[in-house]
Coordinates of C-alpha atoms and ligand atoms in Angstrom, one line a residue:
M4 CA 61.5 -106.4 1.3
A5 CA 62.1 -107.2 4.9
S6 CA 64.9 -109.7 5.9
V7 CA 66.0 -110.3 9.1
T8 CA 69.4 -111.7 10.1
S9 CA 68.8 -114.8 12.5
L10 CA 69.9 -115.0 15.9
S11 CA 72.3 -117.3 15.7
D12 CA 73.7 -115.4 12.3
S13 CA 74.3 -112.4 14.5
V14 CA 76.2 -114.2 16.9
R15 CA 78.2 -116.2 14.5
Q16 CA 79.1 -113.0 13.1
Q17 CA 80.0 -111.7 16.1
L18 CA 82.0 -114.4 17.7
A19 CA 84.1 -114.6 14.4
S20 CA 85.1 -111.1 14.3
A21 CA 86.5 -111.8 18.4
L22 CA 87.7 -114.5 17.3
S23 CA 90.3 -113.2 14.3
A24 CA 90.7 -110.3 16.6
T25 CA 92.7 -112.7 18.9
R26 CA 94.6 -114.9 16.8
P27 CA 95.8 -114.7 12.9
E28 CA 94.7 -118.4 12.0
A29 CA 91.6 -117.5 13.4
V30 CA 90.2 -115.9 10.4
G31 CA 87.8 -117.3 9.0
A32 CA 87.4 -120.3 11.1
D33 CA 84.0 -121.4 12.4
P34 CA 82.7 -120.9 15.8
L35 CA 80.6 -123.9 15.7
L36 CA 77.7 -122.3 17.1
R37 CA 74.7 -124.5 18.3
R38 CA 71.6 -124.3 20.5
S39 CA 72.0 -125.5 23.5
D40 CA 70.1 -126.5 26.6
R41 CA 72.6 -125.0 29.3
A42 CA 72.3 -121.8 27.7
D43 CA 70.7 -120.4 24.4
F44 CA 73.7 -121.5 22.5
Q45 CA 76.8 -123.2 22.7
A46 CA 80.2 -122.6 20.9
N47 CA 82.5 -125.5 20.7
G48 CA 84.6 -123.8 17.7
I49 CA 87.7 -122.6 20.1
L50 CA 88.8 -126.1 20.9
A51 CA 89.7 -126.7 17.7
L52 CA 91.3 -123.5 16.8
A53 CA 93.2 -123.8 20.6
K54 CA 95.0 -127.0 18.9
K55 CA 95.8 -125.1 15.9
A56 CA 97.2 -122.2 17.8
K57 CA 99.3 -124.5 20.1
A58 CA 97.2 -122.0 22.9
N59 CA 95.4 -123.2 26.2
P60 CA 91.8 -123.5 25.1
R61 CA 90.4 -121.8 28.5
E62 CA 92.7 -119.0 28.1
L63 CA 91.8 -118.4 24.6
A64 CA 88.1 -118.8 25.6
T65 CA 88.6 -116.1 27.9
E66 CA 90.4 -114.0 25.6
V67 CA 87.6 -114.1 23.1
V68 CA 85.1 -113.5 25.2
S69 CA 87.1 -110.3 26.6
R70 CA 87.1 -109.1 23.2
L71 CA 83.2 -109.9 22.5
A72 CA 81.1 -107.2 23.2
T73 CA 77.8 -107.9 25.4
G74 CA 74.7 -105.7 25.0
E75 CA 72.1 -105.5 22.6
V76 CA 72.1 -109.1 21.4
I77 CA 74.4 -111.1 23.4
K78 CA 73.4 -110.2 27.2
D79 CA 75.7 -112.7 28.9
V80 CA 78.6 -115.2 27.9
E81 CA 80.6 -117.5 30.2
V82 CA 83.3 -119.6 29.2
S83 CA 82.8 -123.6 30.4
G84 CA 84.3 -126.8 30.3
P85 CA 87.5 -127.4 28.7
G86 CA 87.4 -123.6 26.0
F87 CA 83.1 -123.7 25.0
L88 CA 81.3 -120.7 25.4
N89 CA 77.7 -120.6 26.7
L90 CA 76.3 -117.4 25.4
T91 CA 72.7 -115.8 26.5
I92 CA 70.8 -113.7 24.0
A93 CA 68.8 -110.7 25.3
D94 CA 64.7 -111.0 25.8
R95 CA 64.6 -107.8 24.1
A96 CA 66.6 -108.9 21.2
I97 CA 64.5 -112.4 20.6
T98 CA 61.4 -109.8 20.6
E99 CA 62.6 -107.6 18.3
N100 CA 63.8 -110.0 15.6
L101 CA 60.2 -111.9 16.0
A102 CA 58.2 -108.9 15.6
A103 CA 60.8 -108.1 12.4
R104 CA 59.8 -111.5 10.8
Y105 CA 56.0 -111.0 12.0
A106 CA 55.9 -107.7 10.3
D107 CA 57.6 -108.5 7.1
D108 CA 54.4 -108.5 4.6
T109 CA 56.2 -110.4 1.7
G110 CA 54.6 -113.8 3.1
R111 CA 58.6 -114.7 3.7
L112 CA 58.9 -114.3 7.7
G113 CA 62.1 -112.1 7.1
V114 CA 64.2 -114.8 5.6
P115 CA 66.0 -113.8 2.7
L116 CA 66.5 -115.4 -0.5
A117 CA 69.8 -117.5 -1.7
G118 CA 72.7 -114.8 -3.2
N119 CA 73.5 -116.7 -6.2
P120 CA 70.7 -119.0 -6.4
G121 CA 70.9 -121.8 -9.3
T122 CA 68.5 -123.8 -11.6
T123 CA 67.6 -127.2 -10.6
V124 CA 65.8 -129.8 -12.7
I125 CA 64.0 -131.7 -10.8
D126 CA 63.0 -135.5 -12.5
Y127 CA 60.0 -136.8 -10.1
A128 CA 56.2 -138.1 -10.2
Q129 CA 56.8 -140.2 -12.9
P130 CA 54.3 -143.1 -13.9
N131 CA 54.1 -145.1 -16.3
V132 CA 51.5 -145.0 -20.0
A133 CA 48.5 -147.7 -20.0
K134 CA 49.7 -148.6 -16.0
E135 CA 48.1 -148.1 -12.6
M136 CA 50.2 -146.1 -9.8
H137 CA 51.8 -147.6 -7.2
V138 CA 52.8 -146.7 -3.7
G139 CA 56.5 -146.1 -5.4
H140 CA 55.0 -143.4 -7.5
L141 CA 53.6 -141.5 -4.5
R142 CA 57.0 -141.6 -2.7
S143 CA 58.5 -140.0 -5.7
A144 CA 55.7 -137.3 -6.2
V145 CA 55.1 -136.5 -2.3
I146 CA 58.9 -136.1 -1.9
G147 CA 60.1 -134.3 -5.2
D148 CA 56.8 -131.8 -5.0
A149 CA 58.4 -131.0 -1.2
L150 CA 61.6 -130.5 -2.2
R151 CA 60.6 -128.1 -5.1
G152 CA 58.5 -126.2 -2.3
M153 CA 61.6 -126.2 -0.5
L154 CA 64.1 -125.3 -3.2
D155 CA 61.8 -122.5 -4.2
F156 CA 61.5 -120.7 -1.0
T157 CA 65.4 -120.3 -0.9
G158 CA 65.2 -118.7 -4.3
E159 CA 66.6 -121.4 -6.3
K160 CA 64.8 -121.8 -9.7
T161 CA 63.1 -125.1 -10.2
I162 CA 61.9 -126.8 -12.9
G163 CA 59.8 -130.0 -13.5
R164 CA 60.2 -132.9 -15.4
H165 CA 57.8 -136.1 -15.1
H166 CA 59.7 -138.4 -17.2
I167 CA 56.3 -140.6 -17.8
G168 CA 56.9 -144.1 -19.1
D169 CA 55.1 -143.5 -22.3
W170 CA 57.7 -145.6 -24.6
G171 CA 59.0 -149.2 -25.1
T172 CA 57.4 -152.5 -27.0
Q173 CA 54.5 -153.0 -24.9
F174 CA 52.8 -150.1 -27.2
G175 CA 53.4 -152.4 -30.0
M176 CA 50.6 -155.1 -28.7
L177 CA 48.3 -152.2 -27.0
I178 CA 48.1 -150.4 -30.2
Q179 CA 47.7 -153.5 -32.5
Y180 CA 45.0 -154.6 -30.4
L181 CA 42.9 -151.2 -30.4
L182 CA 43.5 -151.1 -34.4
E183 CA 41.5 -154.0 -34.4
H184 CA 39.4 -153.2 -31.9
P185 CA 38.4 -149.7 -32.4
G186 CA 36.1 -147.9 -29.7
E187 CA 37.4 -149.8 -27.0
L188 CA 39.0 -146.7 -25.2
A189 CA 36.3 -143.8 -24.8
P190 CA 37.8 -140.7 -26.3
A191 CA 39.7 -139.0 -23.5
S192 CA 37.7 -135.9 -23.2
E193 CA 34.7 -138.4 -22.2
V194 CA 36.3 -140.4 -19.2
D195 CA 36.9 -139.5 -15.7
G196 CA 40.5 -140.7 -13.9
E197 CA 38.4 -143.7 -12.9
Q198 CA 37.0 -144.5 -16.1
A199 CA 40.2 -144.0 -17.8
M200 CA 42.0 -146.1 -16.0
S201 CA 39.6 -149.1 -16.4
N202 CA 39.5 -148.9 -19.7
L203 CA 43.0 -148.9 -19.8
N204 CA 43.4 -151.8 -18.1
R205 CA 40.7 -153.8 -19.9
V206 CA 42.4 -153.1 -23.0
Y207 CA 46.0 -154.0 -21.2
K208 CA 44.5 -157.8 -20.3
A209 CA 42.4 -158.5 -23.5
S210 CA 45.7 -157.4 -25.5
R211 CA 47.9 -159.6 -23.1
A212 CA 45.8 -162.4 -23.4
L213 CA 45.6 -162.3 -27.5
F214 CA 49.5 -162.0 -27.3
D215 CA 50.4 -164.8 -25.5
S216 CA 47.7 -167.3 -26.9
D217 CA 47.6 -166.1 -30.7
D218 CA 51.2 -166.3 -32.5
E219 CA 49.8 -164.1 -35.4
F220 CA 48.7 -161.7 -33.2
K221 CA 51.8 -161.6 -31.3
E222 CA 53.7 -161.0 -35.1
R223 CA 51.3 -158.5 -36.2
A224 CA 52.0 -156.7 -32.7
R225 CA 55.8 -157.0 -33.4
K226 CA 55.6 -155.3 -36.8
R227 CA 53.4 -152.5 -34.9
V228 CA 56.7 -151.8 -32.8
V229 CA 58.1 -151.5 -36.1
A230 CA 55.6 -149.4 -37.4
L231 CA 56.0 -146.9 -34.1
Q232 CA 59.2 -146.8 -34.4
S233 CA 59.7 -145.3 -37.5
G234 CA 57.0 -142.8 -37.3
D235 CA 53.7 -144.6 -38.7
K236 CA 50.8 -141.8 -38.3
E237 CA 47.9 -143.8 -38.2
T238 CA 50.4 -145.9 -35.3
L239 CA 51.4 -142.7 -33.8
E240 CA 47.8 -141.6 -33.3
L241 CA 46.8 -144.4 -31.5
W242 CA 49.9 -144.4 -29.5
Q243 CA 48.8 -140.5 -28.4
Q244 CA 45.2 -142.2 -27.5
F245 CA 46.9 -144.1 -24.7
V246 CA 49.0 -141.0 -23.8
D247 CA 45.8 -139.1 -23.4
E248 CA 43.6 -141.3 -21.5
S249 CA 46.8 -141.8 -18.9
K250 CA 46.8 -138.8 -18.5
V251 CA 43.3 -138.2 -17.5
Y252 CA 44.0 -140.7 -14.9
F253 CA 47.2 -139.1 -13.5
Y254 CA 45.6 -135.6 -13.4
S255 CA 42.8 -137.2 -11.2
V256 CA 45.5 -139.3 -9.1
F257 CA 47.3 -135.9 -8.3
E258 CA 44.2 -133.9 -7.8
K259 CA 43.3 -136.3 -5.3
L260 CA 46.9 -135.9 -3.8
D261 CA 46.6 -132.1 -3.7
M262 CA 49.2 -131.6 -5.9
E263 CA 49.7 -129.4 -9.4
I264 CA 51.2 -130.7 -12.2
R265 CA 51.7 -128.9 -15.3
D266 CA 51.4 -130.4 -18.9
D267 CA 54.0 -128.2 -20.2
E268 CA 56.5 -130.4 -17.4
I269 CA 55.2 -133.6 -18.5
V270 CA 57.9 -134.6 -20.6
G271 CA 58.0 -138.5 -21.0
E272 CA 60.7 -140.9 -22.4
S273 CA 59.2 -140.7 -25.8
A274 CA 60.3 -136.6 -26.1
Y275 CA 64.0 -137.9 -26.1
N276 CA 63.6 -140.2 -29.2
E277 CA 64.5 -137.9 -31.9
G278 CA 68.1 -136.8 -29.7
M279 CA 68.9 -140.4 -29.3
P280 CA 70.7 -141.0 -32.5
E281 CA 72.8 -137.7 -31.8
T282 CA 73.4 -139.2 -28.3
A283 CA 74.7 -142.3 -29.4
R284 CA 77.2 -140.5 -32.0
L285 CA 78.2 -138.3 -29.8
L286 CA 79.0 -140.5 -27.3
E287 CA 80.9 -143.1 -29.9
E288 CA 83.2 -140.1 -31.4
M289 CA 84.2 -139.4 -27.7
G290 CA 85.0 -142.8 -27.2
V291 CA 82.8 -143.4 -24.5
A292 CA 80.8 -145.9 -25.6
V293 CA 82.4 -148.5 -28.0
R294 CA 81.0 -151.1 -30.4
S295 CA 80.2 -154.7 -28.6
E296 CA 78.6 -157.4 -30.0
G297 CA 77.2 -154.9 -32.3
A298 CA 75.5 -153.1 -29.5
L299 CA 77.2 -149.6 -28.7
V300 CA 78.1 -149.8 -24.7
V301 CA 79.8 -148.1 -21.8
F302 CA 82.1 -150.2 -19.5
F303 CA 83.0 -149.3 -16.0
D304 CA 86.1 -150.6 -14.1
D305 CA 84.6 -149.3 -10.9
I306 CA 80.4 -149.7 -11.0
R307 CA 79.4 -153.1 -10.1
G308 CA 76.0 -155.0 -10.3
K309 CA 74.8 -157.8 -8.3
D310 CA 77.0 -160.6 -7.6
D311 CA 80.1 -158.0 -7.8
Q312 CA 79.9 -158.6 -11.8
P313 CA 80.7 -155.5 -13.9
V314 CA 77.7 -154.4 -15.8
P315 CA 77.9 -152.2 -18.6
L316 CA 75.5 -149.8 -19.8
I317 CA 73.4 -150.3 -23.2
V318 CA 73.2 -147.1 -25.2
Q319 CA 72.1 -148.7 -28.6
K320 CA 71.3 -152.8 -28.8
A321 CA 72.6 -154.7 -31.6
D322 CA 69.3 -154.4 -33.6
G323 CA 70.1 -150.3 -33.3
G324 CA 67.1 -149.8 -30.8
F325 CA 67.6 -147.8 -27.9
G326 CA 66.1 -148.1 -24.5
Y327 CA 65.7 -146.4 -21.2
A328 CA 69.5 -145.4 -20.4
A329 CA 69.5 -143.3 -23.9
S330 CA 66.4 -141.5 -23.2
D331 CA 67.8 -140.5 -19.7
L332 CA 70.8 -139.5 -21.5
T333 CA 69.7 -137.5 -24.0
A334 CA 67.2 -135.9 -21.2
I335 CA 70.6 -134.9 -19.7
R336 CA 71.5 -132.9 -22.3
D337 CA 68.3 -131.3 -22.8
R338 CA 68.4 -130.3 -19.2
V339 CA 71.8 -129.1 -19.2
F340 CA 72.1 -127.6 -22.4
G341 CA 68.3 -126.4 -23.1
L342 CA 66.9 -125.8 -19.5
R343 CA 70.7 -124.7 -18.6
A344 CA 70.1 -126.3 -15.3
T345 CA 73.0 -126.2 -12.7
T346 CA 71.5 -129.2 -10.9
L347 CA 70.0 -132.7 -11.8
L348 CA 68.0 -133.6 -9.3
Y349 CA 66.0 -137.4 -9.6
V350 CA 63.7 -138.3 -6.8
V351 CA 63.6 -141.9 -8.4
D352 CA 62.9 -145.5 -6.3
V353 CA 66.3 -146.6 -4.8
R354 CA 66.4 -149.7 -6.9
Q355 CA 67.3 -147.5 -10.0
S356 CA 70.7 -146.7 -8.2
L357 CA 72.8 -148.5 -10.3
H358 CA 71.1 -147.3 -13.7
F359 CA 71.7 -143.8 -12.4
K360 CA 75.5 -143.9 -11.4
M361 CA 75.9 -145.3 -14.7
V362 CA 74.1 -142.8 -16.9
F363 CA 75.7 -140.1 -14.5
E364 CA 79.2 -141.2 -14.8
T365 CA 78.8 -141.5 -18.6
A366 CA 77.4 -138.0 -18.8
R367 CA 80.8 -137.1 -17.0
R368 CA 82.9 -138.6 -19.4
A369 CA 81.6 -136.9 -21.8
G370 CA 81.6 -133.6 -20.1
W371 CA 77.8 -133.0 -20.3
L372 CA 78.3 -133.1 -16.2
N373 CA 80.8 -131.3 -14.4
D374 CA 82.2 -129.3 -11.5
D375 CA 79.2 -126.4 -12.2
V376 CA 76.5 -129.1 -13.3
T377 CA 76.0 -131.9 -11.1
A378 CA 73.4 -134.6 -10.8
H379 CA 71.9 -136.3 -8.0
N380 CA 69.6 -139.6 -7.3
M381 CA 67.6 -139.1 -4.3
G382 CA 66.8 -142.6 -4.4
Y383 CA 64.0 -143.5 -2.1
G384 CA 63.2 -146.6 0.2
T385 CA 60.3 -148.8 -0.3
V386 CA 56.8 -148.5 1.4
L387 CA 56.2 -151.2 3.5
G388 CA 52.7 -153.3 5.0
A389 CA 52.4 -153.6 8.9
D390 CA 53.9 -156.9 8.0
G391 CA 57.2 -155.3 7.3
K392 CA 57.2 -156.6 4.1
P393 CA 56.7 -154.9 0.7
F394 CA 53.4 -153.3 0.5
K395 CA 50.7 -155.4 -0.6
T396 CA 46.9 -156.2 -0.5
R397 CA 45.8 -159.3 1.4
E398 CA 45.5 -160.8 -2.0
G399 CA 49.0 -160.1 -2.9
E400 CA 48.4 -157.7 -5.5
T401 CA 50.1 -154.0 -5.5
V402 CA 47.9 -151.7 -3.6
R403 CA 46.4 -149.0 -6.1
L404 CA 47.3 -145.7 -5.0
E405 CA 43.4 -144.2 -5.4
D406 CA 42.4 -146.9 -2.6
L407 CA 45.0 -146.1 -0.5
L408 CA 44.6 -142.4 -0.8
D409 CA 40.4 -142.9 0.0
E410 CA 41.0 -145.2 2.4
A411 CA 43.3 -142.1 4.8
V412 CA 40.6 -139.5 3.8
Q413 CA 38.0 -142.1 5.5
R414 CA 40.3 -142.5 8.3
A415 CA 40.9 -138.7 8.8
A416 CA 37.2 -138.6 8.6
E417 CA 36.6 -140.2 11.6
V418 CA 38.7 -138.1 13.5
V419 CA 37.2 -135.0 12.5
R420 CA 34.1 -136.1 12.9
E421 CA 34.9 -137.2 16.7
K422 CA 36.8 -133.7 17.4
A423 CA 34.3 -131.3 16.2
R424 CA 30.9 -132.2 16.4
D425 CA 29.3 -128.9 15.3
L426 CA 30.6 -129.2 11.2
T427 CA 28.6 -129.8 8.5
E428 CA 29.4 -133.0 6.1
D429 CA 30.4 -130.6 3.7
E430 CA 32.8 -129.1 6.1
I431 CA 33.5 -132.6 7.0
R432 CA 34.8 -133.9 3.8
E433 CA 36.8 -130.9 3.3
R434 CA 38.8 -131.2 6.2
A435 CA 38.7 -134.9 6.2
A436 CA 40.7 -134.7 2.3
Q437 CA 43.0 -132.1 4.0
V438 CA 43.8 -134.3 7.6
G439 CA 44.2 -137.6 5.2
I440 CA 46.3 -136.3 2.4
G441 CA 48.6 -134.3 4.9
A442 CA 48.9 -137.3 7.2
V443 CA 50.0 -139.8 4.2
K444 CA 52.6 -136.7 2.8
Y445 CA 53.8 -136.3 6.2
A446 CA 54.4 -139.8 6.8
D447 CA 56.4 -140.1 3.9
L448 CA 58.2 -137.1 4.3
S449 CA 59.1 -137.6 8.2
T450 CA 61.3 -140.5 7.5
S451 CA 64.5 -139.7 5.9
P452 CA 64.3 -140.4 2.1
S453 CA 66.6 -143.3 1.8
R454 CA 65.0 -145.1 4.4
D455 CA 61.9 -147.9 3.7
Y456 CA 59.0 -147.2 5.9
K457 CA 55.8 -148.6 7.1
F458 CA 52.2 -147.7 5.9
D459 CA 50.6 -147.2 8.8
L460 CA 47.2 -145.5 8.3
D461 CA 46.3 -145.5 12.3
Q462 CA 49.5 -144.4 12.9
M463 CA 49.4 -141.5 10.4
V464 CA 46.2 -139.7 11.4
S465 CA 47.2 -140.6 15.2
L466 CA 46.5 -137.2 17.1
N467 CA 49.5 -137.9 19.3
G468 CA 53.2 -138.2 17.8
D469 CA 55.1 -137.2 15.4
T470 CA 52.0 -136.4 12.8
S471 CA 50.6 -133.7 10.6
V472 CA 47.6 -133.9 12.1
Y473 CA 49.1 -133.2 15.8
L474 CA 50.6 -130.1 14.1
Q475 CA 47.3 -129.3 11.9
Y476 CA 45.5 -129.7 15.4
A477 CA 48.3 -126.9 17.3
Y478 CA 47.7 -124.9 14.4
A479 CA 43.8 -124.7 14.2
R480 CA 43.7 -124.5 18.2
I481 CA 46.4 -120.9 17.8
Q482 CA 43.3 -119.5 15.4
S483 CA 40.8 -120.6 17.7
I484 CA 42.6 -118.8 20.6
L485 CA 43.2 -115.9 18.3
R486 CA 39.7 -115.9 17.2
K487 CA 38.3 -115.6 21.2
A488 CA 41.0 -112.9 21.7
G489 CA 38.4 -110.5 19.8
E490 CA 39.4 -106.9 19.5
V491 CA 42.3 -107.5 21.2
R492 CA 45.4 -107.7 18.3
P493 CA 48.3 -109.4 18.9
A494 CA 51.3 -107.0 19.6
A495 CA 55.0 -107.2 20.1
H496 CA 56.2 -106.0 23.3
P497 CA 60.2 -106.0 23.5
E498 CA 60.5 -104.3 26.8
L499 CA 59.0 -107.3 28.6
E500 CA 61.0 -110.2 30.2
L501 CA 60.1 -113.3 28.6
H502 CA 59.4 -116.7 30.7
A503 CA 61.6 -119.5 29.8
A504 CA 58.9 -121.3 27.9
E505 CA 58.6 -117.8 25.4
R506 CA 62.4 -117.7 25.0
A507 CA 62.8 -121.5 24.0
L508 CA 59.8 -120.9 21.3
G509 CA 61.2 -117.6 20.4
L510 CA 64.7 -119.0 19.4
H511 CA 63.1 -121.9 17.9
L512 CA 60.7 -119.3 15.5
D513 CA 63.7 -117.6 14.6
A514 CA 65.5 -120.8 13.1
F515 CA 62.9 -121.2 10.5
G516 CA 64.9 -119.9 7.7
D517 CA 68.0 -121.6 8.6
T518 CA 66.2 -124.9 9.2
V519 CA 64.6 -124.5 5.2
F520 CA 67.9 -123.6 3.8
E521 CA 69.6 -126.4 5.1
A522 CA 67.1 -129.2 4.6
A523 CA 66.9 -128.3 0.9
A524 CA 70.4 -127.9 0.4
E525 CA 70.7 -131.5 1.9
Y526 CA 67.2 -132.6 0.0
A527 CA 66.3 -133.7 3.6
P528 CA 62.8 -132.9 4.2
H529 CA 62.5 -134.4 7.4
K530 CA 64.6 -132.2 8.5
L531 CA 62.0 -129.6 8.0
T532 CA 59.3 -132.2 9.4
A533 CA 61.5 -132.5 12.6
Y534 CA 61.6 -128.7 12.8
L535 CA 57.9 -128.1 12.9
Y536 CA 57.4 -131.1 15.6
Q537 CA 59.5 -129.3 17.6
L538 CA 57.6 -126.2 17.1
A539 CA 54.3 -127.7 18.1
S540 CA 55.6 -129.3 20.9
L541 CA 57.7 -126.1 22.2
Y542 CA 54.2 -124.3 21.6
T543 CA 52.6 -126.4 23.8
S544 CA 54.9 -126.0 26.8
F545 CA 54.8 -122.6 26.6
Y546 CA 51.0 -122.3 26.5
D547 CA 50.8 -125.1 29.2
R548 CA 52.9 -122.7 31.1
C549 CA 52.0 -118.8 30.2
P550 CA 48.3 -117.8 30.2
V551 CA 47.6 -115.9 27.1
L552 CA 44.2 -114.4 27.2
K553 CA 44.4 -114.2 31.1
A554 CA 48.2 -113.1 30.9
D555 CA 49.2 -110.5 34.0
S556 CA 48.9 -107.3 31.8
P557 CA 47.5 -106.4 28.7
A558 CA 50.5 -105.8 27.1
Q559 CA 52.0 -109.3 28.0
V560 CA 48.3 -110.8 26.5
E561 CA 49.4 -108.7 23.1
N562 CA 52.7 -110.2 23.4
R563 CA 51.6 -113.6 23.9
L564 CA 48.9 -113.6 21.4
F565 CA 51.9 -112.2 18.9
L566 CA 53.8 -115.3 19.4
C567 CA 50.9 -117.3 18.9
D568 CA 50.2 -115.8 15.8
L569 CA 54.1 -115.9 14.5
T570 CA 54.0 -119.5 15.4
A571 CA 50.7 -120.3 13.0
R572 CA 52.1 -118.4 10.4
T573 CA 55.4 -120.2 10.7
L574 CA 53.8 -123.4 10.8
T575 CA 51.4 -123.1 7.8
K576 CA 54.6 -121.6 5.7
G577 CA 56.8 -124.7 6.9
M578 CA 53.7 -126.7 6.3
G579 CA 52.7 -125.4 2.4
L580 CA 56.4 -125.7 1.9
L581 CA 55.7 -129.6 2.1
G582 CA 52.1 -129.9 -0.1
I583 CA 50.5 -130.1 3.3
R584 CA 47.7 -127.5 4.3
T585 CA 46.6 -126.3 7.7
P586 CA 42.5 -125.9 7.7
E587 CA 41.9 -123.1 10.2
R588 CA 39.2 -125.4 12.3
L589 CA 39.6 -128.9 12.8
Ligands
LIG611 N1 58.9 -144.0 -14.8 C1 59.7 -144.6 -14.0 C2 59.2 -145.4 -12.9 O1 58.4 -145.9 -12.9 C3 60.6 -143.6 -13.5 C4 61.4 -142.5 -14.4 C5 62.3 -142.1 -13.5 N2 63.0 -141.1 -14.1 C6 63.6 -141.3 -15.3 N3 64.3 -140.0 -15.5 N4 64.0 -142.3 -15.2 O2 59.8 -146.9 -12.5

C-alpha cells in the first residue's frame, strides 16, 4: 500500500495547527483552503475566525504566518487583502508527491481508501419485462454505474439491485395469450436480444388487441391474474418465460452499453411478493398505516402532490392486492435487515420522486430508516430532443435505446475514420464502439443529474469541447508521445524547477483523489467529468508551452514524460470509474 497525502491535505493540516496555536477558539477551525489563481492555494478561513475571536483579521493572519514553518512543502506564504493567506508550494514537493503517486502499483494513484466505509445498495438500471427500454432507462444505468464505480474506488461496499418491473396485471393478458398460442415466444436459449424483443413486441401487440376487442378473452386474462397471484404452477412457468426472454434482451442492451450486469443483482419487483403481507402487517401494527375504505394507507400532512393536494400512499388496495409501493417498502426491509445497508441509493427518474418521498417517510416512521441508515433518490432529469422536447422519433414514438446507441457508434466511426487512415475495418469498429458509447455516457454524466439535457449526437462526438472524445484523444496523444520516446523512460526529477504550466498540471493531478471522494459523497459524477476535462485542458497548455521530447536536458525529457504518463494514467482511471474506455490509439 502506498497512499499519498495530497498537497492540499498537508497544507490544510499545517495551517490548522498554526491556527490552533494562535487562539484557543481556532482548535478544529477549517482554514478554508482553495486552489487559487494568484498563488497555488488561498486560505480564507481566518476572516471568520477573527470575527469569532474579536481580533483584527490581518493581525491574526500575520500571527498565523509567523507560526507556519515554511520549508519542504510550503515555499512561500503571504497575507493579502483583509486577511487571506496566499500559499505557494515548493516545486520539489509537487514532483515528489506526483512521483509517489506514479510509484503506487496498486492502481490507485496513491489515493487512500475511506477510513470507515459503509455499504451502499444502489437501485439502478431497472427496465421492465416485455417492454422496450427507453432513454430514461439509459440514464439510470449510466449514472448508477458511474456512481458505483466512484463509490467502489473510495472503498465503500456497493451492492447493485436492478428492480426490474416484472409483476403486475398486464401479465394476465400476456400469459393467457401465450397459453392459447403456444410457441409464439421462442425459447430464451434460442434467441438473441433483437429477436427476443421483437417476439415480445409481437406477443404484446397481439394480446393487447385481443384484450381490447374480445370480452371473453378479457375475462380469461383477468382470471389469469388471479392464478398468477395465487402461485399457480403452469401460470408461473409462462410468466418465467417472459422474464427470461426479456433478460436476453436486457443483457444485449447492457452489453452494447459496455456495462456489466450481474444476474444475482437482478432482483425485480416480484422478488418481494412473499414479504409484502408481512410489510403490511408490521405497518398496520405500528399504526404507521391505517385502514381507509378497506385499503391500507399511510397519510402525510407535509407531502403534497399535484395541485397541492395531500396524497396518501397505498400499501394494500381494498381488494387485497399489493402494488409498487408495497414492493418498494418490502425491498427496503430486505436491503436494511438482509443486506445490512447503511445507505440506500435510488437512481430513478425525478418524476417518481413523490413516490419515493412517501416510501422513505413511511420507512422512517416504521424505524427501518433512521440516522444510521439513510435513503436518497437521485432523481434524474429528462432526455430532450434537439427541439427541447422529450426525446421522440420524427413519428412521435419513443426512441428505441438500441437504435440510439447504434447511431452514436456509427457517428463515432466517421470521426475515427477521419482521424486515423491507417486502421483496419475491425480496428475502426472496435474504436468506434468505445468512442460512441463513451460519448453517450459522458454527455449524460457531465450535466448535473437532476437537470434535463439535450441528446445531440453531433455535439457528443465533437473533438472540441467538453466531450469524452476530446479526453480520449488527449489520452491517445500521450500514448503516441510515450511510444515515440522509445528507449527513454519517464522518470521524476524533483530537483528540476517547474514551469508554471507544469505546476498547474501537477497540482491538478494531485487533486484527483480528493475530487473522486467529493463527487462520490455528493453523488455528483459531473464533478469528476469537470475535473477530467480540466485535466485535459491543463495538459494541452503544458504541452503547448513545454517541449517534451525536445526539452533542454535528458532529465527534463524524462521528467516531462513522467508528467505525461501520470496524466494519462489519471485520465484512464477517472474515465474508467465512469464506465468510459480510453483506446490506446485514436
Ligand atoms: N422499473 C421502473 C421504471 O421503469 C423503475 C424502478 C425503480 N426502482 C424502484 N425501486 N422502484 O420506471
